[in-house]
C-alpha cells in the first residue's frame, strides 16, 4: 500500500459525525468517497463529548426530577451509584470501540483510510497510516475538512506538567475526584460541574468574566443555572482568573491553583473548559496557502474562501459558524448536496431555506444545556436581535404556572422567552429554562424555521396537561400585552 495513489471524487478529512454525514451524502449523490481518520470513527461527540457527558448527566437529572415528585423523594435520597453511572457511561461510549461505526461506513459504501491525513497541495491528501505506510489520495471534485476542534488552553507556564483535564478526561474519568476545580463558565463547564458535584466532588467554578454563566444565551438562563449550582454546593466564583498552577509532591499530588487576586485553592483535578480552538494545526494548510491553526472561513456553500478553484470545503466546527454536533451534521447534509450538484453541473437551490442554503447557521441554531435546570434555545436572543437592528417583542412566561409543569414536579421553577418579529409577526428566537424543557426545543425550532405567523400558532393546540402548554400561555401573554395577536 505504501506510495499508492488512489483517486476518489471526494476525500473527507475527519470521521466525526460531520465527516461521516458529509461522506454519506456525497456517496448518496453518486460520488466515490473516502474518509480519513486517525482516532475513532464517530469522533469527539461519540466518545469524549455528547454521548458520555449526557450519560453522566442523565442519572443526575433523573434524580433531581424524582426528588420533586410526591412519593418518590425518599426513594432517591441516597447518593448516586457511581460505579453504575460509569458503567452506563461506558455503554453509551461503546467502550471506546468503533466497530459499529466502521460497519455503518461500509454499509453506505464509503472507503476508510486510518491514519494522519494532511493536505499536500490542491486536491491531494497524504495519509501516514498506523503501520508506517503512506497513502496519497487524489480528489477529483472536493476535499472536505471536518477535523473539528480541540480544547483552547490559556497561556499558563507549566500547564502541561499539571496534566489538566479537558472534556476528554472528564467524560472518561474512572474515579470521582474529591475536589474538582472547573475553569470556565460555558456549556462544558456547567455540565461537568453539575455532573461531578452530584457524583460526590466538591466543585469550585472559576469564571473569568463577571457577566454570568452561559454568556451567549439569554442572561436569565445563566442566572438560573448559577442559582441551582450554588444550591447543590458548588462554590461559584466570578471575576476570577487562574494565574498559575502546579502539582504538589513532585507532580503526583493535588493541584495548587493561584488566582489573579493572590488567593489560592487546592484541587485534586482541574478541568479547563475555556473554549475551543480549530484542529487545523497539522493538516497541511500551508500547502494550499492557508495558515496552520486557523479557523477556515467559508462561503454559504461551505467552500473555503481563500482557496482558488473551489475544491476545498470546511464543514462543522472547523469553520466556526456553530460549534455543535447537530449543526455540523446539518452543514454536512447541505455541503454533501452542494458537492453532488456541482459535480453534475446542476444549479444550486441556495435561496433562503433552500436545500443548498445554510440558513439555520444564523437563524435557527438549536442548543440544549443538560444542567439542572435544563436550558434549551433556538434562534436569536434579545441581545442578538438588538445588535442586528431587528425590532422584536419580548414575551416572557413563568413555566412553573403551567398545569403540566405542576404535574411534572413540585415547586417547578422555569421560564420561557419568545421573541416575535414585530413587523413580520413570526417567531425568531426561543429560550426555555426548567426541568424537562429539552423536549420542547424541536417545536420551537420548527416554529422558527417555518416562519409560522403568530396568528397561525393559535391553531396549534397543546395537549393538556403538558409543559408544552406554555406555548398557549405565551401567545395569550403576547395578545394581552399589546393587543395585536388575534
Tab-separated table of C-alpha atoms in Angstrom:
chain	number	residue	atom	x	y	z
A	1	UNK	CA	0.000	0.000	0.000
A	2	UNK	CA	2.997	2.288	0.558
A	3	UNK	CA	3.055	5.052	-2.032
A	4	UNK	CA	-0.274	4.098	-3.624
A	5	UNK	CA	-2.314	6.932	-5.142
A	6	UNK	CA	-5.987	6.022	-5.410
A	7	UNK	CA	-8.323	8.689	-6.801
A	8	UNK	CA	-11.813	9.461	-5.499
A	9	UNK	CA	-14.407	12.058	-6.317
A	10	UNK	CA	-14.367	13.257	-2.700
A	11	UNK	CA	-11.844	12.934	0.133
A	12	UNK	CA	-13.043	13.722	3.657
A	13	UNK	CA	-10.609	14.532	6.461
A	14	UNK	CA	-12.097	13.591	9.833
A	15	UNK	CA	-14.649	10.898	10.674
A	16	UNK	CA	-16.614	12.544	13.436
A	17	UNK	CA	-20.363	12.991	12.938
A	18	UNK	CA	-19.791	15.843	10.484
A	19	UNK	CA	-17.316	13.926	8.356
A	20	UNK	CA	-19.423	10.775	8.410
A	21	UNK	CA	-22.509	12.676	7.281
A	22	UNK	CA	-20.618	14.532	4.560
A	23	UNK	CA	-19.193	11.263	3.234
A	24	UNK	CA	-22.604	9.564	3.303
A	25	UNK	CA	-24.240	12.464	1.441
A	26	UNK	CA	-21.586	12.682	-1.288
A	27	UNK	CA	-21.779	8.920	-1.717
A	28	UNK	CA	-25.580	9.137	-1.931
A	29	UNK	CA	-25.071	11.718	-4.684
A	30	UNK	CA	-23.210	9.054	-6.656
A	31	UNK	CA	-19.677	10.258	-5.923
A	32	UNK	CA	-16.931	7.873	-4.878
A	33	UNK	CA	-15.825	8.898	-1.394
A	34	UNK	CA	-13.086	8.033	1.087
A	35	UNK	CA	-12.808	9.225	4.666
A	36	UNK	CA	-9.575	9.600	6.659
A	37	UNK	CA	-9.411	9.300	10.451
A	38	UNK	CA	-6.533	8.918	12.897
A	39	UNK	CA	-8.624	8.198	16.012
A	40	UNK	CA	-12.036	6.576	16.497
A	41	UNK	CA	-14.764	6.817	13.886
A	42	UNK	CA	-17.529	8.831	15.488
A	43	UNK	CA	-15.109	11.388	16.817
A	44	UNK	CA	-15.347	13.684	19.811
A	45	UNK	CA	-19.121	13.556	20.133
A	46	UNK	CA	-19.432	9.787	20.287
A	47	UNK	CA	-16.536	9.080	22.624
A	48	UNK	CA	-15.491	12.177	24.596
A	49	UNK	CA	-18.297	14.734	24.478
A	50	UNK	CA	-22.021	14.430	23.709
A	51	UNK	CA	-22.647	10.752	24.374
A	52	UNK	CA	-20.540	10.126	27.503
A	53	UNK	CA	-21.277	13.521	29.045
A	54	UNK	CA	-25.036	13.076	28.724
A	55	UNK	CA	-24.687	9.556	30.106
A	56	UNK	CA	-23.066	11.057	33.205
A	57	UNK	CA	-25.759	13.704	33.459
A	58	UNK	CA	-28.856	11.577	32.853
A	59	UNK	CA	-28.872	9.956	36.348
A	60	UNK	CA	-28.230	13.367	37.895
A	61	UNK	CA	-31.214	14.982	36.174
A	62	UNK	CA	-33.471	11.984	36.708
A	63	UNK	CA	-32.717	12.010	40.445
A	64	UNK	CA	-33.346	15.743	40.625
A	65	UNK	CA	-36.722	15.259	38.933
A	66	UNK	CA	-37.637	12.334	41.172
A	67	UNK	CA	-36.867	14.332	44.300
A	68	UNK	CA	-39.621	16.743	43.307
A	69	UNK	CA	-42.278	14.072	42.739
A	70	UNK	CA	-44.526	13.228	45.718
A	71	UNK	CA	-43.997	9.643	46.807
A	72	UNK	CA	-40.567	9.335	45.232
A	73	UNK	CA	-38.348	11.657	47.257
A	74	UNK	CA	-37.422	9.184	49.999
A	75	UNK	CA	-36.666	6.517	47.413
A	76	UNK	CA	-33.916	8.663	45.869
A	77	UNK	CA	-32.444	10.358	48.938
A	78	UNK	CA	-29.226	8.354	48.882
A	79	UNK	CA	-26.108	9.017	46.801
A	80	UNK	CA	-25.778	8.005	43.190
A	81	UNK	CA	-24.239	4.608	42.464
A	82	UNK	CA	-21.055	5.919	40.884
A	83	UNK	CA	-19.955	2.535	39.537
A	84	UNK	CA	-23.328	2.065	37.833
A	85	UNK	CA	-23.208	5.579	36.384
A	86	UNK	CA	-19.740	4.956	34.971
A	87	UNK	CA	-20.837	1.593	33.581
A	88	UNK	CA	-23.753	3.318	31.829
A	89	UNK	CA	-21.337	5.948	30.510
A	90	UNK	CA	-19.087	3.218	29.143
A	91	UNK	CA	-22.025	1.640	27.328
A	92	UNK	CA	-23.046	4.946	25.781
A	93	UNK	CA	-19.457	5.498	24.638
A	94	UNK	CA	-19.414	1.969	23.137
A	95	UNK	CA	-16.469	1.174	25.453
A	96	UNK	CA	-14.383	3.383	23.153
A	97	UNK	CA	-14.613	0.876	20.315
A	98	UNK	CA	-15.738	1.934	16.841
A	99	UNK	CA	-16.622	-1.356	15.145
A	100	UNK	CA	-20.251	-0.312	14.729
A	101	UNK	CA	-19.196	2.924	13.083
A	102	UNK	CA	-16.910	1.039	10.709
A	103	UNK	CA	-19.755	-1.313	9.808
A	104	UNK	CA	-22.050	1.650	9.119
A	105	UNK	CA	-19.455	3.279	6.893
A	106	UNK	CA	-19.148	0.039	4.944
A	107	UNK	CA	-22.944	-0.166	4.620
A	108	UNK	CA	-23.047	3.188	2.809
A	109	UNK	CA	-20.105	2.237	0.560
A	110	UNK	CA	-17.627	4.806	1.854
A	111	UNK	CA	-13.985	3.719	1.951
A	112	UNK	CA	-11.856	4.255	5.047
A	113	UNK	CA	-8.168	5.013	5.424
A	114	UNK	CA	-6.921	5.100	9.007
A	115	UNK	CA	-4.060	7.396	9.812
A	116	UNK	CA	-2.969	11.010	9.998
A	117	UNK	CA	-4.171	12.831	6.903
A	118	UNK	CA	-2.910	16.162	5.699
A	119	UNK	CA	-3.290	18.273	2.582
A	120	UNK	CA	-0.379	18.195	0.157
A	121	UNK	CA	-1.313	20.725	-2.479
A	122	UNK	CA	-4.536	21.139	-4.474
A	123	UNK	CA	-6.837	18.093	-4.311
A	124	UNK	CA	-4.085	15.999	-2.721
A	125	UNK	CA	-4.190	14.304	0.697
A	126	UNK	CA	-1.315	12.288	2.139
A	127	UNK	CA	-2.054	9.794	4.911
A	128	UNK	CA	0.550	8.329	7.263
A	129	UNK	CA	-1.003	5.039	8.368
A	130	UNK	CA	-0.502	3.345	11.765
A	131	UNK	CA	1.669	0.659	10.179
A	132	UNK	CA	4.146	3.186	8.832
A	133	UNK	CA	2.946	3.275	5.251
A	134	UNK	CA	1.956	6.296	3.192
A	135	UNK	CA	-1.135	6.634	1.052
A	136	UNK	CA	-1.654	9.510	-1.360
A	137	UNK	CA	-5.282	10.288	-2.167
A	138	UNK	CA	-6.427	12.436	-5.069
A	139	UNK	CA	-9.815	14.176	-5.063
A	140	UNK	CA	-11.435	14.764	-8.459
A	141	UNK	CA	-14.046	17.179	-7.147
A	142	UNK	CA	-13.636	18.084	-3.477
A	143	UNK	CA	-11.744	17.694	-0.235
A	144	UNK	CA	-13.840	18.224	2.879
A	145	UNK	CA	-12.063	19.298	6.070
A	146	UNK	CA	-14.107	18.046	9.050
A	147	UNK	CA	-11.393	17.918	11.689
A	148	UNK	CA	-13.349	19.785	14.370
A	149	UNK	CA	-11.807	21.471	17.385
A	150	UNK	CA	-9.637	20.879	20.428
A	151	UNK	CA	-9.590	22.488	23.872
A	152	UNK	CA	-8.223	26.032	23.881
A	153	UNK	CA	-5.944	26.350	26.912
A	154	UNK	CA	-4.903	29.637	28.489
A	155	UNK	CA	-1.241	30.570	28.346
A	156	UNK	CA	-0.055	29.294	31.716
A	157	UNK	CA	3.587	28.249	32.246
A	158	UNK	CA	3.991	24.575	33.070
A	159	UNK	CA	0.347	23.742	32.446
A	160	UNK	CA	1.204	20.511	30.646
A	161	UNK	CA	3.029	19.210	33.728
A	162	UNK	CA	-0.173	19.566	35.757
A	163	UNK	CA	-1.981	17.127	33.408
A	164	UNK	CA	-5.146	19.237	33.305
A	165	UNK	CA	-8.480	17.708	32.438
A	166	UNK	CA	-10.277	18.643	29.267
A	167	UNK	CA	-13.724	17.378	28.332
A	168	UNK	CA	-11.995	14.124	27.355
A	169	UNK	CA	-10.593	13.339	30.780
A	170	UNK	CA	-13.804	14.460	32.492
A	171	UNK	CA	-16.156	12.336	30.408
A	172	UNK	CA	-13.873	9.301	30.530
A	173	UNK	CA	-12.961	9.577	34.239
A	174	UNK	CA	-12.587	6.349	36.221
A	175	UNK	CA	-12.769	7.987	39.637
A	176	UNK	CA	-14.581	10.950	41.118
A	177	UNK	CA	-12.051	13.477	42.449
A	178	UNK	CA	-12.736	14.633	45.977
A	179	UNK	CA	-12.067	18.238	44.888
A	180	UNK	CA	-12.561	19.439	41.309
A	181	UNK	CA	-11.793	22.924	40.024
A	182	UNK	CA	-13.607	23.880	36.821
A	183	UNK	CA	-12.201	26.824	34.862
A	184	UNK	CA	-14.793	28.408	32.594
A	185	UNK	CA	-18.455	29.339	32.516
A	186	UNK	CA	-19.742	27.862	29.268
A	187	UNK	CA	-21.621	24.704	28.421
A	188	UNK	CA	-18.881	22.166	29.173
A	189	UNK	CA	-18.076	23.915	32.445
A	190	UNK	CA	-21.639	23.997	33.784
A	191	UNK	CA	-22.470	20.475	32.629
A	192	UNK	CA	-19.383	18.887	34.157
A	193	UNK	CA	-19.797	20.913	37.350
A	194	UNK	CA	-23.378	19.598	37.552
A	195	UNK	CA	-22.295	16.019	36.965
A	196	UNK	CA	-19.316	15.832	39.316
A	197	UNK	CA	-20.955	17.733	42.160
A	198	UNK	CA	-23.774	15.162	42.032
A	199	UNK	CA	-21.293	12.285	41.834
A	200	UNK	CA	-19.596	13.438	45.035
A	201	UNK	CA	-16.933	16.010	44.168
A	202	UNK	CA	-16.596	19.337	45.909
A	203	UNK	CA	-16.645	21.580	42.859
A	204	UNK	CA	-15.245	25.098	42.591
A	205	UNK	CA	-16.002	27.030	39.403
A	206	UNK	CA	-13.601	29.786	38.394
A	207	UNK	CA	-15.225	32.112	35.870
A	208	UNK	CA	-13.097	34.903	34.429
A	209	UNK	CA	-15.936	37.259	33.488
A	210	UNK	CA	-18.465	38.889	35.764
A	211	UNK	CA	-21.341	38.644	33.319
A	212	UNK	CA	-22.536	35.249	34.493
A	213	UNK	CA	-22.664	31.740	33.077
A	214	UNK	CA	-23.627	30.724	29.528
A	215	UNK	CA	-22.752	34.148	28.187
A	216	UNK	CA	-24.099	33.565	24.674
A	217	UNK	CA	-27.585	32.741	25.887
A	218	UNK	CA	-30.297	34.871	27.490
A	219	UNK	CA	-28.913	36.214	30.801
A	220	UNK	CA	-31.698	34.666	32.867
A	221	UNK	CA	-30.611	31.202	31.708
A	222	UNK	CA	-27.144	31.579	33.237
A	223	UNK	CA	-28.619	33.138	36.370
A	224	UNK	CA	-31.000	30.236	36.962
A	225	UNK	CA	-28.272	27.666	36.352
A	226	UNK	CA	-25.917	29.533	38.696
A	227	UNK	CA	-28.549	29.600	41.441
A	228	UNK	CA	-29.112	25.853	41.067
A	229	UNK	CA	-25.384	25.079	41.139
A	230	UNK	CA	-24.973	27.060	44.339
A	231	UNK	CA	-27.912	25.209	45.897
A	232	UNK	CA	-26.154	21.892	45.258
A	233	UNK	CA	-22.991	23.167	46.939
A	234	UNK	CA	-20.863	24.368	44.020
A	235	UNK	CA	-18.501	27.200	45.006
A	236	UNK	CA	-19.063	29.613	42.138
A	237	UNK	CA	-16.560	32.486	41.761
A	238	UNK	CA	-16.937	35.188	39.116
A	239	UNK	CA	-14.316	37.702	38.015
A	240	UNK	CA	-11.595	35.182	38.804
A	241	UNK	CA	-8.684	34.123	36.611
A	242	UNK	CA	-6.033	31.465	37.136
A	243	UNK	CA	-2.553	32.962	37.420
A	244	UNK	CA	-0.571	29.739	37.882
A	245	UNK	CA	-0.991	26.037	38.565
A	246	UNK	CA	1.335	23.364	39.924
A	247	UNK	CA	1.045	19.833	41.243
A	248	UNK	CA	2.419	19.080	44.673
A	249	UNK	CA	4.578	16.082	45.617
A	250	UNK	CA	6.736	16.164	42.527
A	251	UNK	CA	3.819	16.227	40.144
A	252	UNK	CA	1.846	13.374	41.680
A	253	UNK	CA	-0.129	15.274	44.292
A	254	UNK	CA	-3.051	17.675	44.237
A	255	UNK	CA	-3.156	20.809	42.078
A	256	UNK	CA	-2.283	24.103	43.733
A	257	UNK	CA	-4.076	26.949	41.941
A	258	UNK	CA	-3.004	30.569	42.375
A	259	UNK	CA	-5.600	33.139	41.348
A	260	UNK	CA	-5.043	36.578	39.876
A	261	UNK	CA	-6.130	38.231	43.143
A	262	UNK	CA	-3.398	36.414	45.053
A	263	UNK	CA	-5.687	33.863	46.685
A	264	UNK	CA	-5.181	30.152	46.137
A	265	UNK	CA	-7.005	26.868	46.377
A	266	UNK	CA	-6.174	23.195	46.121
A	267	UNK	CA	-7.959	20.618	43.987
A	268	UNK	CA	-7.325	17.013	43.107
A	269	UNK	CA	-8.052	17.716	39.444
A	270	UNK	CA	-8.512	20.867	37.378
A	271	UNK	CA	-10.760	20.942	34.322
A	272	UNK	CA	-10.198	23.622	31.706
A	273	UNK	CA	-13.388	24.398	29.797
A	274	UNK	CA	-12.140	27.664	28.369
A	275	UNK	CA	-13.292	27.406	24.773
A	276	UNK	CA	-12.299	25.567	21.624
A	277	UNK	CA	-9.603	26.032	19.005
A	278	UNK	CA	-9.644	24.737	15.414
A	279	UNK	CA	-7.989	21.376	14.894
A	280	UNK	CA	-6.076	22.591	11.846
A	281	UNK	CA	-2.518	22.894	13.079
A	282	UNK	CA	-1.196	19.724	11.470
A	283	UNK	CA	-3.348	19.076	8.391
A	284	UNK	CA	-1.157	20.708	5.730
A	285	UNK	CA	-2.964	24.022	5.363
A	286	UNK	CA	0.318	25.689	4.436
A	287	UNK	CA	0.493	23.572	1.261
A	288	UNK	CA	-2.599	25.336	-0.098
A	289	UNK	CA	-1.757	28.855	1.039
A	290	UNK	CA	-3.541	28.828	4.397
A	291	UNK	CA	-2.225	29.321	7.928
A	292	UNK	CA	-1.965	26.219	10.137
A	293	UNK	CA	-4.044	26.521	13.288
A	294	UNK	CA	-6.545	28.983	11.829
A	295	UNK	CA	-10.292	28.710	11.562
A	296	UNK	CA	-11.366	28.120	7.967
A	297	UNK	CA	-13.572	30.870	6.575
A	298	UNK	CA	-16.221	29.618	4.170
A	299	UNK	CA	-18.940	30.970	1.909
A	300	UNK	CA	-22.545	29.886	2.170
A	301	UNK	CA	-21.833	26.644	0.327
A	302	UNK	CA	-19.008	25.791	2.787
A	303	UNK	CA	-16.280	26.369	0.226
A	304	UNK	CA	-13.116	27.763	1.820
A	305	UNK	CA	-12.983	31.320	0.557
A	306	UNK	CA	-9.193	31.710	0.483
A	307	UNK	CA	-8.516	28.745	-1.795
A	308	UNK	CA	-8.929	29.149	-5.542
A	309	UNK	CA	-10.804	26.793	-7.867
A	310	UNK	CA	-13.396	25.935	-5.227
A	311	UNK	CA	-12.317	22.377	-4.402
A	312	UNK	CA	-11.748	22.784	-0.632
A	313	UNK	CA	-14.685	22.696	1.779
A	314	UNK	CA	-14.679	23.161	5.564
A	315	UNK	CA	-17.673	21.711	7.361
A	316	UNK	CA	-18.643	21.627	11.035
A	317	UNK	CA	-16.856	23.204	13.983
A	318	UNK	CA	-13.732	23.955	11.977
A	319	UNK	CA	-15.489	26.799	10.116
A	320	UNK	CA	-16.513	28.458	13.421
A	321	UNK	CA	-20.144	29.023	12.402
A	322	UNK	CA	-21.938	26.961	15.038
A	323	UNK	CA	-19.883	24.650	17.228
A	324	UNK	CA	-22.400	21.875	17.898
A	325	UNK	CA	-22.609	18.307	16.653
A	326	UNK	CA	-26.117	18.546	15.268
A	327	UNK	CA	-25.275	21.753	13.437
A	328	UNK	CA	-22.181	20.143	11.943
A	329	UNK	CA	-24.346	17.311	10.669
A	330	UNK	CA	-26.768	19.858	9.216
A	331	UNK	CA	-23.887	21.560	7.437
A	332	UNK	CA	-22.655	18.196	6.174
A	333	UNK	CA	-26.025	17.366	4.644
A	334	UNK	CA	-26.036	20.684	2.810
A	335	UNK	CA	-22.382	20.541	1.763
A	336	UNK	CA	-22.774	16.978	0.505
A	337	UNK	CA	-25.727	18.003	-1.634
A	338	UNK	CA	-23.810	21.052	-2.892
A	339	UNK	CA	-20.767	18.984	-3.892
A	340	UNK	CA	-23.017	16.464	-5.630
A	341	UNK	CA	-24.897	19.162	-7.542
A	342	UNK	CA	-21.728	20.919	-8.642
A	343	UNK	CA	-20.144	17.667	-9.763
A	344	UNK	CA	-23.162	17.087	-12.012
A	345	UNK	CA	-23.310	20.676	-13.248
A	346	UNK	CA	-26.696	21.243	-11.620
A	347	UNK	CA	-27.837	24.663	-10.353
A	348	UNK	CA	-27.935	25.274	-6.635
A	349	UNK	CA	-31.123	25.890	-4.700
A	350	UNK	CA	-29.484	28.453	-2.455
A	351	UNK	CA	-32.294	30.867	-1.670
A	352	UNK	CA	-33.365	31.350	1.943
A	353	UNK	CA	-34.208	27.896	3.370
A	354	UNK	CA	-33.298	26.248	0.055
A	355	UNK	CA	-31.842	22.746	0.109
A	356	UNK	CA	-28.362	24.143	-0.616
A	357	UNK	CA	-28.617	27.104	1.787
A	358	UNK	CA	-27.190	27.124	5.349
A	359	UNK	CA	-29.914	29.426	6.671
A	360	UNK	CA	-30.140	27.731	10.065
A	361	UNK	CA	-26.495	28.585	10.796
A	362	UNK	CA	-27.578	32.134	11.505
A	363	UNK	CA	-31.339	31.950	12.009
A	364	UNK	CA	-32.126	28.756	13.876
A	365	UNK	CA	-29.273	27.086	15.752
A	366	UNK	CA	-30.786	24.827	18.457
A	367	UNK	CA	-28.951	24.037	21.681
A	368	UNK	CA	-29.633	22.163	24.905
A	369	UNK	CA	-27.573	22.565	28.073
A	370	UNK	CA	-28.106	19.458	30.208
A	371	UNK	CA	-27.873	21.126	33.591
A	372	UNK	CA	-30.435	21.213	36.382
A	373	UNK	CA	-32.457	23.166	35.327
A	374	UNK	CA	-32.072	22.391	31.646
A	375	UNK	CA	-31.666	25.190	29.125
A	376	UNK	CA	-32.998	24.922	25.567
A	377	UNK	CA	-32.746	27.657	22.966
A	378	UNK	CA	-33.037	28.277	19.244
A	379	UNK	CA	-32.664	31.344	17.091
A	380	UNK	CA	-31.895	34.811	18.398
A	381	UNK	CA	-31.558	36.176	21.896
A	382	UNK	CA	-32.881	39.649	22.697
A	383	UNK	CA	-29.281	40.885	22.612
A	384	UNK	CA	-28.740	39.313	19.171
A	385	UNK	CA	-31.870	40.992	17.840
A	386	UNK	CA	-30.799	44.385	19.160
A	387	UNK	CA	-27.357	44.060	17.592
A	388	UNK	CA	-28.952	43.100	14.278
A	389	UNK	CA	-31.256	46.106	14.403
A	390	UNK	CA	-34.295	43.837	14.428
A	391	UNK	CA	-37.373	45.096	16.247
A	392	UNK	CA	-38.816	42.313	18.374
A	393	UNK	CA	-41.444	41.916	21.051
A	394	UNK	CA	-40.052	40.017	24.048
A	395	UNK	CA	-42.608	37.712	25.653
A	396	UNK	CA	-41.700	36.095	28.999
A	397	UNK	CA	-43.701	33.486	30.882
A	398	UNK	CA	-43.253	31.532	34.115
A	399	UNK	CA	-43.310	27.872	33.031
A	400	UNK	CA	-43.962	26.848	36.626
A	401	UNK	CA	-47.509	28.184	36.392
A	402	UNK	CA	-48.415	25.799	33.551
A	403	UNK	CA	-50.512	22.834	34.705
A	404	UNK	CA	-48.172	20.347	33.060
A	405	UNK	CA	-45.227	21.763	34.976
A	406	UNK	CA	-47.114	21.483	38.260
A	407	UNK	CA	-47.752	17.825	37.394
A	408	UNK	CA	-44.112	17.340	36.417
A	409	UNK	CA	-42.576	18.476	39.693
A	410	UNK	CA	-43.499	20.084	42.981
A	411	UNK	CA	-42.048	23.579	43.135
A	412	UNK	CA	-41.215	23.601	39.411
A	413	UNK	CA	-39.069	26.609	38.503
A	414	UNK	CA	-38.741	27.642	34.891
A	415	UNK	CA	-39.003	30.468	32.412
A	416	UNK	CA	-39.840	30.833	28.737
A	417	UNK	CA	-38.850	33.711	26.499
A	418	UNK	CA	-40.173	34.028	22.958
A	419	UNK	CA	-39.095	36.777	20.556
A	420	UNK	CA	-41.637	37.875	17.977
A	421	UNK	CA	-40.570	39.901	14.947
A	422	UNK	CA	-42.723	42.990	15.370
A	423	UNK	CA	-43.031	43.558	11.625
A	424	UNK	CA	-43.361	40.070	10.182
A	425	UNK	CA	-45.129	38.675	13.268
A	426	UNK	CA	-43.084	35.488	13.223
A	427	UNK	CA	-41.022	33.889	15.986
A	428	UNK	CA	-37.293	34.488	15.648
A	429	UNK	CA	-35.973	33.217	18.985
A	430	UNK	CA	-36.998	30.983	21.866
A	431	UNK	CA	-35.345	30.146	25.198
A	432	UNK	CA	-36.723	27.699	27.760
A	433	UNK	CA	-35.229	27.079	31.202
A	434	UNK	CA	-36.582	24.391	33.509
A	435	UNK	CA	-36.735	20.643	34.123
A	436	UNK	CA	-37.666	18.644	31.027
A	437	UNK	CA	-37.594	21.563	28.590
A	438	UNK	CA	-35.210	19.837	26.180
A	439	UNK	CA	-38.223	18.111	24.627
A	440	UNK	CA	-39.847	21.483	23.864
A	441	UNK	CA	-36.975	22.551	21.648
A	442	UNK	CA	-37.933	20.870	18.396
A	443	UNK	CA	-41.343	22.542	18.351
A	444	UNK	CA	-39.582	25.872	18.813
A	445	UNK	CA	-37.131	25.044	16.032
A	446	UNK	CA	-39.980	24.189	13.669
A	447	UNK	CA	-41.706	27.475	14.541
A	448	UNK	CA	-38.560	29.478	13.793
A	449	UNK	CA	-37.509	27.679	10.608
A	450	UNK	CA	-41.060	27.582	9.221
A	451	UNK	CA	-41.535	31.268	9.970
A	452	UNK	CA	-45.023	30.447	11.178
A	453	UNK	CA	-47.171	33.567	11.660
A	454	UNK	CA	-48.185	34.047	15.277
A	455	UNK	CA	-51.850	34.044	14.251
A	456	UNK	CA	-51.451	30.535	12.814
A	457	UNK	CA	-49.902	29.234	16.037
A	458	UNK	CA	-53.232	29.737	17.791
A	459	UNK	CA	-54.385	26.682	15.840
A	460	UNK	CA	-51.520	24.519	17.149
A	461	UNK	CA	-53.288	23.162	20.234
A	462	UNK	CA	-51.044	21.833	23.029
A	463	UNK	CA	-52.226	18.745	24.893
A	464	UNK	CA	-53.366	19.255	28.482
A	465	UNK	CA	-51.762	18.880	30.965
A	466	UNK	CA	-48.278	19.039	29.438
A	467	UNK	CA	-45.432	21.514	29.774
A	468	UNK	CA	-45.920	22.295	26.069
A	469	UNK	CA	-48.998	24.290	27.083
A	470	UNK	CA	-46.512	27.073	27.743
A	471	UNK	CA	-46.868	27.862	24.020
A	472	UNK	CA	-50.516	28.789	24.543
A	473	UNK	CA	-49.693	30.870	27.614
A	474	UNK	CA	-47.005	32.761	25.698
A	475	UNK	CA	-49.473	33.561	22.922
A	476	UNK	CA	-52.013	34.755	25.478
A	477	UNK	CA	-49.406	36.941	27.147
A	478	UNK	CA	-48.424	38.432	23.795
A	479	UNK	CA	-52.060	39.100	22.895
A	480	UNK	CA	-52.874	40.677	26.226
A	481	UNK	CA	-49.751	42.806	26.348
A	482	UNK	CA	-50.128	44.663	23.064
A	483	UNK	CA	-53.459	43.607	21.617
A	484	UNK	CA	-52.042	42.749	18.197
A	485	UNK	CA	-52.359	38.954	18.318
A	486	UNK	CA	-55.826	37.837	17.312
